[in-house]
Amino acid sequence: MQQDLIYDISNLECQYIPGTTVLRIPELQIPKGKLVFVLGVSGIGKSTFIETLGLMNKTIHVTPETSIKFNNGNELEEIKNIWSRDNKALSKFRNDHFSFIFQNTNLMPNFSAGENMCISMLIEGKELAEVKEKVLEVMEKLNLDPDLYDRKIQELSGGQRQRLAFVRAIIAGFNVLFGDEPTGNLDRDTGHKLMRTLKENLAEFNRTGIIVSHDIDLALSFADIILLLSKKGEGDNVHGTFDSQYYLIKEDGEWKRKDGKPLADPLSLVSEILTR
């Protein structure tokens, strides 16, 4: 059973400033091969969640009870103390297992569109011809003109840049793709094409996607699992948290709670949490 998980988490506290908890996860299991959406009000800790799991920021408050186990392909490895490793080892771990896409595309302005999309795979030692073929294949799925491959980044629209960043992220070798509002600059139809392409990729390679979004329609349409973060505490002690009753699973096209109870109106539940 555990080998079917990508993360097995218990007693996780996330802090940017020592002593100030911004997000608490009492218990959470994330299965492999699923598209997971993380929803919640602004400032609740959604970005903190993926920064922590993706090792983008040193936010793990380690206690004897803390456990963050990650499936590295061979075993569930305890990584709660991973920030004690040197920078080279941390970078290797991220590069071996993770890929990222953000609303801010982080494309390199001095590189062409094609160079931006290919660079991560070229660094891994792949041949340019092989990488370019994969890039053009994904570009076609996203209705990106192949002529854009040789264009300068400055010549592209915001939506085109967003899709290029997605291509770069999805062709890389990864176990988990983290996305922070990856469709934020896209219209509805284009955002849906991007999500369909991502779901195909995850299914083909048994990979996991963890997406932060404010888009309820996108989540209900494409997620396999929705995690709803909620507020807990009062005054200066307010922080985000995750309660297992807000772990929603889609099975055979129907939304259910983690205990298997069907949700007649998932939209109302999600909307309620997002307005608290």
PDB file of C-alpha atoms in Angstrom:
ATOM      1  CA  MET A   1       0.000   0.000   0.000  1.00  0.00           C
ATOM      2  CA  GLN A   2       2.750   2.484   0.977  1.00  0.00           C
ATOM      3  CA  GLN A   3       4.509   1.971  -2.356  1.00  0.00           C
ATOM      4  CA  ASP A   4       1.363   3.354  -4.017  1.00  0.00           C
ATOM      5  CA  LEU A   5       1.992   6.689  -2.257  1.00  0.00           C
ATOM      6  CA  ILE A   6       4.191   9.538  -3.452  1.00  0.00           C
ATOM      7  CA  TYR A   7       3.989  11.340  -0.072  1.00  0.00           C
ATOM      8  CA  ASP A   8       3.094  10.088   3.393  1.00  0.00           C
ATOM      9  CA  ILE A   9       2.989  13.035   5.797  1.00  0.00           C
ATOM     10  CA  SER A  10       2.261  13.375   9.491  1.00  0.00           C
ATOM     11  CA  ASN A  11       2.639  16.205  12.006  1.00  0.00           C
ATOM     12  CA  LEU A  12       4.081  18.679   9.516  1.00  0.00           C
ATOM     13  CA  GLU A  13       4.399  22.317  10.546  1.00  0.00           C
ATOM     14  CA  CYS A  14       5.595  24.917   8.046  1.00  0.00           C
ATOM     15  CA  GLN A  15       7.325  28.060   9.287  1.00  0.00           C
ATOM     16  CA  TYR A  16       9.147  30.909   7.552  1.00  0.00           C
ATOM     17  CA  ILE A  17       9.928  32.558  10.898  1.00  0.00           C
ATOM     18  CA  PRO A  18      10.839  30.258  13.815  1.00  0.00           C
ATOM     19  CA  GLY A  19       7.913  29.978  16.193  1.00  0.00           C
ATOM     20  CA  THR A  20       5.306  31.200  13.699  1.00  0.00           C
ATOM     21  CA  THR A  21       3.422  28.342  12.042  1.00  0.00           C
ATOM     22  CA  VAL A  22       1.711  29.273   8.770  1.00  0.00           C
ATOM     23  CA  LEU A  23       0.528  25.787   7.776  1.00  0.00           C
ATOM     24  CA  ARG A  24      -0.072  22.603   9.746  1.00  0.00           C
ATOM     25  CA  ILE A  25      -0.723  19.197   8.161  1.00  0.00           C
ATOM     26  CA  PRO A  26      -1.652  16.625  10.841  1.00  0.00           C
ATOM     27  CA  GLU A  27      -1.853  13.716   8.395  1.00  0.00           C
ATOM     28  CA  LEU A  28      -1.934  13.375   4.630  1.00  0.00           C
ATOM     29  CA  GLN A  29      -1.278  10.648   2.083  1.00  0.00           C
ATOM     30  CA  ILE A  30      -0.936  11.487  -1.605  1.00  0.00           C
ATOM     31  CA  PRO A  31      -1.064   8.536  -4.026  1.00  0.00           C
ATOM     32  CA  LYS A  32       1.171   8.208  -7.063  1.00  0.00           C
ATOM     33  CA  GLY A  33      -0.122   8.865 -10.551  1.00  0.00           C
ATOM     34  CA  LYS A  34      -2.809  11.381  -9.594  1.00  0.00           C
ATOM     35  CA  LEU A  35      -3.535  15.017 -10.380  1.00  0.00           C
ATOM     36  CA  VAL A  36      -4.026  16.803  -7.066  1.00  0.00           C
ATOM     37  CA  PHE A  37      -5.457  20.312  -6.761  1.00  0.00           C
ATOM     38  CA  VAL A  38      -4.841  22.361  -3.613  1.00  0.00           C
ATOM     39  CA  LEU A  39      -7.548  24.975  -3.009  1.00  0.00           C
ATOM     40  CA  GLY A  40      -8.120  27.555  -0.297  1.00  0.00           C
ATOM     41  CA  VAL A  41      -8.493  31.275   0.330  1.00  0.00           C
ATOM     42  CA  SER A  42      -5.593  33.648  -0.359  1.00  0.00           C
ATOM     43  CA  GLY A  43      -2.918  33.493   2.327  1.00  0.00           C
ATOM     44  CA  ILE A  44      -4.041  30.116   3.672  1.00  0.00           C
ATOM     45  CA  GLY A  45      -0.758  28.371   2.798  1.00  0.00           C
ATOM     46  CA  LYS A  46      -1.328  26.860  -0.650  1.00  0.00           C
ATOM     47  CA  SER A  47       1.984  28.087  -2.053  1.00  0.00           C
ATOM     48  CA  THR A  48       3.697  27.184   1.224  1.00  0.00           C
ATOM     49  CA  PHE A  49       2.407  23.638   0.755  1.00  0.00           C
ATOM     50  CA  ILE A  50       4.134  23.125  -2.586  1.00  0.00           C
ATOM     51  CA  GLU A  51       7.217  25.126  -1.566  1.00  0.00           C
ATOM     52  CA  THR A  52       7.619  22.698   1.325  1.00  0.00           C
ATOM     53  CA  LEU A  53       6.989  19.447  -0.544  1.00  0.00           C
ATOM     54  CA  GLY A  54       8.983  20.627  -3.570  1.00  0.00           C
ATOM     55  CA  LEU A  55      11.909  21.743  -1.374  1.00  0.00           C
ATOM     56  CA  MET A  56      11.762  25.256  -2.794  1.00  0.00           C
ATOM     57  CA  ASN A  57      11.951  26.883   0.624  1.00  0.00           C
ATOM     58  CA  LYS A  58      13.266  25.773   3.990  1.00  0.00           C
ATOM     59  CA  THR A  59       9.934  25.782   5.814  1.00  0.00           C
ATOM     60  CA  ILE A  60       9.894  22.409   7.602  1.00  0.00           C
ATOM     61  CA  HIS A  61       9.750  22.820  11.378  1.00  0.00           C
ATOM     62  CA  VAL A  62      11.272  19.522  12.457  1.00  0.00           C
ATOM     63  CA  THR A  63      10.006  17.860  15.625  1.00  0.00           C
ATOM     64  CA  PRO A  64      10.381  14.251  16.819  1.00  0.00           C
ATOM     65  CA  GLU A  65       6.809  13.634  15.611  1.00  0.00           C
ATOM     66  CA  THR A  66       7.316  15.134  12.136  1.00  0.00           C
ATOM     67  CA  SER A  67       7.405  12.708   9.226  1.00  0.00           C
ATOM     68  CA  ILE A  68       7.593  13.458   5.502  1.00  0.00           C
ATOM     69  CA  LYS A  69       8.124  10.301   3.515  1.00  0.00           C
ATOM     70  CA  PHE A  70       8.706  10.590  -0.231  1.00  0.00           C
ATOM     71  CA  ASN A  71       8.611   7.773  -2.768  1.00  0.00           C
ATOM     72  CA  ASN A  72      11.990   8.024  -4.501  1.00  0.00           C
ATOM     73  CA  GLY A  73      11.218   5.149  -6.862  1.00  0.00           C
ATOM     74  CA  ASN A  74      12.724   2.498  -4.614  1.00  0.00           C
ATOM     75  CA  GLU A  75      11.280   3.190  -1.180  1.00  0.00           C
ATOM     76  CA  LEU A  76       9.437   5.721   0.960  1.00  0.00           C
ATOM     77  CA  GLU A  77      12.374   7.853   2.074  1.00  0.00           C
ATOM     78  CA  GLU A  78      12.139  10.042   5.191  1.00  0.00           C
ATOM     79  CA  ILE A  79      13.066  13.565   4.060  1.00  0.00           C
ATOM     80  CA  LYS A  80      12.139  15.735   7.052  1.00  0.00           C
ATOM     81  CA  ASN A  81      15.842  16.476   7.652  1.00  0.00           C
ATOM     82  CA  ILE A  82      16.728  16.886   3.991  1.00  0.00           C
ATOM     83  CA  TRP A  83      17.684  20.551   4.473  1.00  0.00           C
ATOM     84  CA  SER A  84      20.696  19.380   6.485  1.00  0.00           C
ATOM     85  CA  ARG A  85      22.219  18.149   3.214  1.00  0.00           C
ATOM     86  CA  ASP A  86      24.559  20.396   1.237  1.00  0.00           C
ATOM     87  CA  ASN A  87      23.281  22.522  -1.650  1.00  0.00           C
ATOM     88  CA  LYS A  88      24.639  20.153  -4.292  1.00  0.00           C
ATOM     89  CA  ALA A  89      22.781  17.184  -2.814  1.00  0.00           C
ATOM     90  CA  LEU A  90      19.578  19.223  -2.467  1.00  0.00           C
ATOM     91  CA  SER A  91      19.774  20.388  -6.079  1.00  0.00           C
ATOM     92  CA  LYS A  92      20.335  16.837  -7.281  1.00  0.00           C
ATOM     93  CA  PHE A  93      17.315  15.600  -5.322  1.00  0.00           C
ATOM     94  CA  ARG A  94      15.092  18.301  -6.833  1.00  0.00           C
ATOM     95  CA  ASN A  95      16.415  17.730 -10.354  1.00  0.00           C
ATOM     96  CA  ASP A  96      15.996  13.965 -10.057  1.00  0.00           C
ATOM     97  CA  HIS A  97      12.412  14.058  -8.834  1.00  0.00           C
ATOM     98  CA  PHE A  98      10.641  17.388  -9.403  1.00  0.00           C
ATOM     99  CA  SER A  99       9.504  19.729 -12.148  1.00  0.00           C
ATOM    100  CA  PHE A 100       7.929  23.151 -11.642  1.00  0.00           C
ATOM    101  CA  ILE A 101       5.648  25.577 -13.443  1.00  0.00           C
ATOM    102  CA  PHE A 102       4.502  28.948 -12.117  1.00  0.00           C
ATOM    103  CA  GLN A 103       2.353  31.847 -13.231  1.00  0.00           C
ATOM    104  CA  ASN A 104       5.630  33.757 -13.525  1.00  0.00           C
ATOM    105  CA  THR A 105       7.190  31.722 -16.326  1.00  0.00           C
ATOM    106  CA  ASN A 106      10.869  32.315 -15.429  1.00  0.00           C
ATOM    107  CA  LEU A 107      11.861  32.037 -19.084  1.00  0.00           C
ATOM    108  CA  MET A 108      15.367  33.218 -19.961  1.00  0.00           C
ATOM    109  CA  PRO A 109      15.155  36.322 -22.187  1.00  0.00           C
ATOM    110  CA  ASN A 110      18.501  35.742 -23.911  1.00  0.00           C
ATOM    111  CA  PHE A 111      17.448  32.296 -25.114  1.00  0.00           C
ATOM    112  CA  SER A 112      15.053  31.491 -27.936  1.00  0.00           C
ATOM    113  CA  ALA A 113      11.709  29.856 -27.185  1.00  0.00           C
ATOM    114  CA  GLY A 114      13.088  26.500 -28.294  1.00  0.00           C
ATOM    115  CA  GLU A 115      16.213  26.818 -26.165  1.00  0.00           C
ATOM    116  CA  ASN A 116      14.068  27.652 -23.139  1.00  0.00           C
ATOM    117  CA  MET A 117      11.909  24.578 -23.655  1.00  0.00           C
ATOM    118  CA  CYS A 118      14.802  22.208 -24.324  1.00  0.00           C
ATOM    119  CA  ILE A 119      17.337  23.348 -21.758  1.00  0.00           C
ATOM    120  CA  SER A 120      16.393  21.096 -18.835  1.00  0.00           C
ATOM    121  CA  MET A 121      16.570  17.958 -20.981  1.00  0.00           C
ATOM    122  CA  LEU A 122      19.817  19.042 -22.631  1.00  0.00           C
ATOM    123  CA  ILE A 123      21.379  19.539 -19.201  1.00  0.00           C
ATOM    124  CA  GLU A 124      20.392  15.938 -18.444  1.00  0.00           C
ATOM    125  CA  GLY A 125      22.486  14.895 -21.449  1.00  0.00           C
ATOM    126  CA  LYS A 126      19.711  14.176 -23.948  1.00  0.00           C
ATOM    127  CA  GLU A 127      20.313  14.704 -27.667  1.00  0.00           C
ATOM    128  CA  LEU A 128      18.886  17.899 -29.171  1.00  0.00           C
ATOM    129  CA  ALA A 129      17.052  16.079 -31.981  1.00  0.00           C
ATOM    130  CA  GLU A 130      15.267  13.818 -29.485  1.00  0.00           C
ATOM    131  CA  VAL A 131      14.349  16.712 -27.201  1.00  0.00           C
ATOM    132  CA  LYS A 132      13.145  18.924 -30.053  1.00  0.00           C
ATOM    133  CA  GLU A 133      10.857  16.152 -31.289  1.00  0.00           C
ATOM    134  CA  LYS A 134       9.231  15.889 -27.841  1.00  0.00           C
ATOM    135  CA  VAL A 135       8.920  19.665 -27.587  1.00  0.00           C
ATOM    136  CA  LEU A 136       7.199  19.985 -30.960  1.00  0.00           C
ATOM    137  CA  GLU A 137       4.829  17.136 -30.082  1.00  0.00           C
ATOM    138  CA  VAL A 138       3.646  18.890 -26.902  1.00  0.00           C
ATOM    139  CA  MET A 139       3.509  22.253 -28.688  1.00  0.00           C
ATOM    140  CA  GLU A 140       1.096  20.760 -31.213  1.00  0.00           C
ATOM    141  CA  LYS A 141      -1.189  19.518 -28.419  1.00  0.00           C
ATOM    142  CA  LEU A 142      -1.298  23.054 -27.019  1.00  0.00           C
ATOM    143  CA  ASN A 143      -1.970  24.681 -30.405  1.00  0.00           C
ATOM    144  CA  LEU A 144       1.406  26.424 -30.439  1.00  0.00           C
ATOM    145  CA  ASP A 145       2.693  27.211 -33.922  1.00  0.00           C
ATOM    146  CA  PRO A 146       5.975  25.302 -34.488  1.00  0.00           C
ATOM    147  CA  ASP A 147       7.440  28.516 -35.923  1.00  0.00           C
ATOM    148  CA  LEU A 148       7.503  29.859 -32.355  1.00  0.00           C
ATOM    149  CA  TYR A 149      10.347  27.451 -31.609  1.00  0.00           C
ATOM    150  CA  ASP A 150      12.922  29.833 -33.112  1.00  0.00           C
ATOM    151  CA  ARG A 151      11.334  33.074 -31.918  1.00  0.00           C
ATOM    152  CA  LYS A 152      12.743  35.358 -29.243  1.00  0.00           C
ATOM    153  CA  ILE A 153      10.950  35.343 -25.901  1.00  0.00           C
ATOM    154  CA  GLN A 154      10.324  39.094 -26.152  1.00  0.00           C
ATOM    155  CA  GLU A 155       8.235  38.505 -29.288  1.00  0.00           C
ATOM    156  CA  LEU A 156       5.754  36.203 -27.552  1.00  0.00           C
ATOM    157  CA  SER A 157       2.504  37.008 -25.744  1.00  0.00           C
ATOM    158  CA  GLY A 158       1.969  36.224 -22.069  1.00  0.00           C
ATOM    159  CA  GLY A 159      -0.223  33.251 -22.916  1.00  0.00           C
ATOM    160  CA  GLN A 160       2.356  31.861 -25.340  1.00  0.00           C
ATOM    161  CA  ARG A 161       5.071  32.204 -22.715  1.00  0.00           C
ATOM    162  CA  GLN A 162       2.896  30.397 -20.185  1.00  0.00           C
ATOM    163  CA  ARG A 163       2.446  27.471 -22.547  1.00  0.00           C
ATOM    164  CA  LEU A 164       6.173  27.372 -23.355  1.00  0.00           C
ATOM    165  CA  ALA A 165       6.946  27.151 -19.642  1.00  0.00           C
ATOM    166  CA  PHE A 166       4.478  24.275 -19.405  1.00  0.00           C
ATOM    167  CA  VAL A 167       6.190  22.453 -22.285  1.00  0.00           C
ATOM    168  CA  ARG A 168       9.563  22.897 -20.563  1.00  0.00           C
ATOM    169  CA  ALA A 169       8.176  21.469 -17.318  1.00  0.00           C
ATOM    170  CA  ILE A 170       6.311  18.512 -18.768  1.00  0.00           C
ATOM    171  CA  ILE A 171       9.056  17.120 -21.025  1.00  0.00           C
ATOM    172  CA  ALA A 172      11.505  16.916 -18.129  1.00  0.00           C
ATOM    173  CA  GLY A 173      12.008  13.687 -16.242  1.00  0.00           C
ATOM    174  CA  PHE A 174      10.102  13.993 -12.960  1.00  0.00           C
ATOM    175  CA  ASN A 175       8.144  12.106 -10.333  1.00  0.00           C
ATOM    176  CA  VAL A 176       6.130  15.142  -9.228  1.00  0.00           C
ATOM    177  CA  LEU A 177       5.181  18.276 -11.145  1.00  0.00           C
ATOM    178  CA  PHE A 178       4.357  21.247  -8.925  1.00  0.00           C
ATOM    179  CA  GLY A 179       2.284  24.067 -10.387  1.00  0.00           C
ATOM    180  CA  ASP A 180       1.380  27.401  -8.788  1.00  0.00           C
ATOM    181  CA  GLU A 181      -1.484  28.927 -10.804  1.00  0.00           C
ATOM    182  CA  PRO A 182      -0.053  27.494 -14.070  1.00  0.00           C
ATOM    183  CA  THR A 183      -3.130  28.500 -16.085  1.00  0.00           C
ATOM    184  CA  GLY A 184      -3.449  31.958 -14.557  1.00  0.00           C
ATOM    185  CA  ASN A 185      -2.590  33.790 -17.793  1.00  0.00           C
ATOM    186  CA  LEU A 186      -4.639  31.532 -20.063  1.00  0.00           C
ATOM    187  CA  ASP A 187      -8.224  31.579 -21.291  1.00  0.00           C
ATOM    188  CA  ARG A 188     -10.533  28.744 -20.257  1.00  0.00           C
ATOM    189  CA  ASP A 189     -10.171  26.620 -23.400  1.00  0.00           C
ATOM    190  CA  THR A 190      -6.378  26.871 -23.441  1.00  0.00           C
ATOM    191  CA  GLY A 191      -6.187  26.116 -19.723  1.00  0.00           C
ATOM    192  CA  HIS A 192      -8.280  23.003 -20.254  1.00  0.00           C
ATOM    193  CA  LYS A 193      -6.018  21.847 -23.110  1.00  0.00           C
ATOM    194  CA  LEU A 194      -3.021  22.269 -20.837  1.00  0.00           C
ATOM    195  CA  MET A 195      -4.654  20.193 -18.098  1.00  0.00           C
ATOM    196  CA  ARG A 196      -5.686  17.455 -20.525  1.00  0.00           C
ATOM    197  CA  THR A 197      -2.103  17.240 -21.765  1.00  0.00           C
ATOM    198  CA  LEU A 198      -0.812  17.077 -18.197  1.00  0.00           C
ATOM    199  CA  LYS A 199      -3.266  14.317 -17.261  1.00  0.00           C
ATOM    200  CA  GLU A 200      -2.199  12.272 -20.289  1.00  0.00           C
ATOM    201  CA  ASN A 201       1.447  12.635 -19.257  1.00  0.00           C
ATOM    202  CA  LEU A 202       0.791  11.671 -15.640  1.00  0.00           C
ATOM    203  CA  ALA A 203      -1.203   8.606 -16.689  1.00  0.00           C
ATOM    204  CA  GLU A 204       1.394   7.477 -19.232  1.00  0.00           C
ATOM    205  CA  PHE A 205       4.347   7.630 -16.828  1.00  0.00           C
ATOM    206  CA  ASN A 206       2.582   7.106 -13.458  1.00  0.00           C
ATOM    207  CA  ARG A 207       3.624  10.581 -12.350  1.00  0.00           C
ATOM    208  CA  THR A 208       1.970  12.926  -9.878  1.00  0.00           C
ATOM    209  CA  GLY A 209       0.863  16.528 -10.358  1.00  0.00           C
ATOM    210  CA  ILE A 210       0.231  18.894  -7.434  1.00  0.00           C
ATOM    211  CA  ILE A 211      -1.422  22.120  -8.549  1.00  0.00           C
ATOM    212  CA  VAL A 212      -2.277  25.238  -6.543  1.00  0.00           C
ATOM    213  CA  SER A 213      -5.199  27.109  -8.057  1.00  0.00           C
ATOM    214  CA  HIS A 214      -8.130  29.429  -7.393  1.00  0.00           C
ATOM    215  CA  ASP A 215     -10.003  27.946 -10.368  1.00  0.00           C
ATOM    216  CA  ILE A 216     -12.789  25.760  -8.958  1.00  0.00           C
ATOM    217  CA  ASP A 217     -14.074  24.787 -12.415  1.00  0.00           C
ATOM    218  CA  LEU A 218     -10.612  23.607 -13.476  1.00  0.00           C
ATOM    219  CA  ALA A 219     -10.190  21.578 -10.288  1.00  0.00           C
ATOM    220  CA  LEU A 220     -13.593  19.888 -10.488  1.00  0.00           C
ATOM    221  CA  SER A 221     -13.060  19.137 -14.190  1.00  0.00           C
ATOM    222  CA  PHE A 222      -9.559  17.645 -14.046  1.00  0.00           C
ATOM    223  CA  ALA A 223      -8.447  16.773 -10.513  1.00  0.00           C
ATOM    224  CA  ASP A 224      -8.369  13.218  -9.216  1.00  0.00           C
ATOM    225  CA  ILE A 225      -8.037  14.601  -5.687  1.00  0.00           C
ATOM    226  CA  ILE A 226      -8.867  18.010  -4.212  1.00  0.00           C
ATOM    227  CA  LEU A 227      -7.277  19.124  -0.941  1.00  0.00           C
ATOM    228  CA  LEU A 228      -9.148  21.998   0.700  1.00  0.00           C
ATOM    229  CA  LEU A 229      -7.050  24.052   3.109  1.00  0.00           C
ATOM    230  CA  SER A 230      -8.917  25.879   5.871  1.00  0.00           C
ATOM    231  CA  LYS A 231      -8.154  28.354   8.655  1.00  0.00           C
ATOM    232  CA  LYS A 232      -7.532  27.383  12.249  1.00  0.00           C
ATOM    233  CA  GLY A 233      -6.757  29.399  15.367  1.00  0.00           C
ATOM    234  CA  GLU A 234      -7.474  32.953  16.408  1.00  0.00           C
ATOM    235  CA  GLY A 235      -5.685  36.300  16.357  1.00  0.00           C
ATOM    236  CA  ASP A 236      -1.930  35.955  15.880  1.00  0.00           C
ATOM    237  CA  ASN A 237      -2.250  32.165  15.951  1.00  0.00           C
ATOM    238  CA  VAL A 238      -4.296  31.857  12.757  1.00  0.00           C
ATOM    239  CA  HIS A 239      -2.739  29.410  10.314  1.00  0.00           C
ATOM    240  CA  GLY A 240      -3.726  27.165   7.465  1.00  0.00           C
ATOM    241  CA  THR A 241      -4.469  23.532   8.103  1.00  0.00           C
ATOM    242  CA  PHE A 242      -5.697  20.403   6.391  1.00  0.00           C
ATOM    243  CA  ASP A 243      -8.582  18.345   7.747  1.00  0.00           C
ATOM    244  CA  SER A 244      -9.192  14.871   6.309  1.00  0.00           C
ATOM    245  CA  GLN A 245     -12.899  15.687   5.859  1.00  0.00           C
ATOM    246  CA  TYR A 246     -11.780  18.061   3.099  1.00  0.00           C
ATOM    247  CA  TYR A 247      -9.915  15.361   1.167  1.00  0.00           C
ATOM    248  CA  LEU A 248     -12.087  14.875  -1.915  1.00  0.00           C
ATOM    249  CA  ILE A 249     -11.617  12.012  -4.380  1.00  0.00           C
ATOM    250  CA  LYS A 250     -13.071  11.549  -7.848  1.00  0.00           C
ATOM    251  CA  GLU A 251     -13.901   7.930  -8.667  1.00  0.00           C
ATOM    252  CA  ASP A 252     -15.750   6.861 -11.810  1.00  0.00           C
ATOM    253  CA  GLY A 253     -16.643  10.479 -12.479  1.00  0.00           C
ATOM    254  CA  GLU A 254     -18.217  11.019  -9.034  1.00  0.00           C
ATOM    255  CA  TRP A 255     -16.806  13.090  -6.177  1.00  0.00           C
ATOM    256  CA  LYS A 256     -16.565  11.451  -2.749  1.00  0.00           C
ATOM    257  CA  ARG A 257     -15.067  12.169   0.627  1.00  0.00           C
ATOM    258  CA  LYS A 258     -12.034  10.158   1.707  1.00  0.00           C
ATOM    259  CA  ASP A 259     -14.280   7.801   3.704  1.00  0.00           C
ATOM    260  CA  GLY A 260     -16.153   6.945   0.510  1.00  0.00           C
ATOM    261  CA  LYS A 261     -19.295   8.961   1.212  1.00  0.00           C
ATOM    262  CA  PRO A 262     -20.588  10.541  -2.014  1.00  0.00           C
ATOM    263  CA  LEU A 263     -20.709  14.317  -2.426  1.00  0.00           C
ATOM    264  CA  ALA A 264     -23.970  15.376  -4.025  1.00  0.00           C
ATOM    265  CA  ASP A 265     -22.796  18.955  -4.534  1.00  0.00           C
ATOM    266  CA  PRO A 266     -18.987  19.288  -4.471  1.00  0.00           C
ATOM    267  CA  LEU A 267     -19.176  22.787  -5.949  1.00  0.00           C
ATOM    268  CA  SER A 268     -21.092  24.077  -2.923  1.00  0.00           C
ATOM    269  CA  LEU A 269     -18.612  22.541  -0.473  1.00  0.00           C
ATOM    270  CA  VAL A 270     -15.585  23.942  -2.287  1.00  0.00           C
ATOM    271  CA  SER A 271     -17.224  27.348  -2.675  1.00  0.00           C
ATOM    272  CA  GLU A 272     -18.088  27.413   1.037  1.00  0.00           C
ATOM    273  CA  ILE A 273     -14.482  26.726   2.060  1.00  0.00           C
ATOM    274  CA  LEU A 274     -13.189  29.367  -0.335  1.00  0.00           C
ATOM    275  CA  THR A 275     -15.447  32.057   1.142  1.00  0.00           C
ATOM    276  CA  ARG A 276     -14.624  31.472   4.814  1.00  0.00           C
TER     277      ARG A 276
END
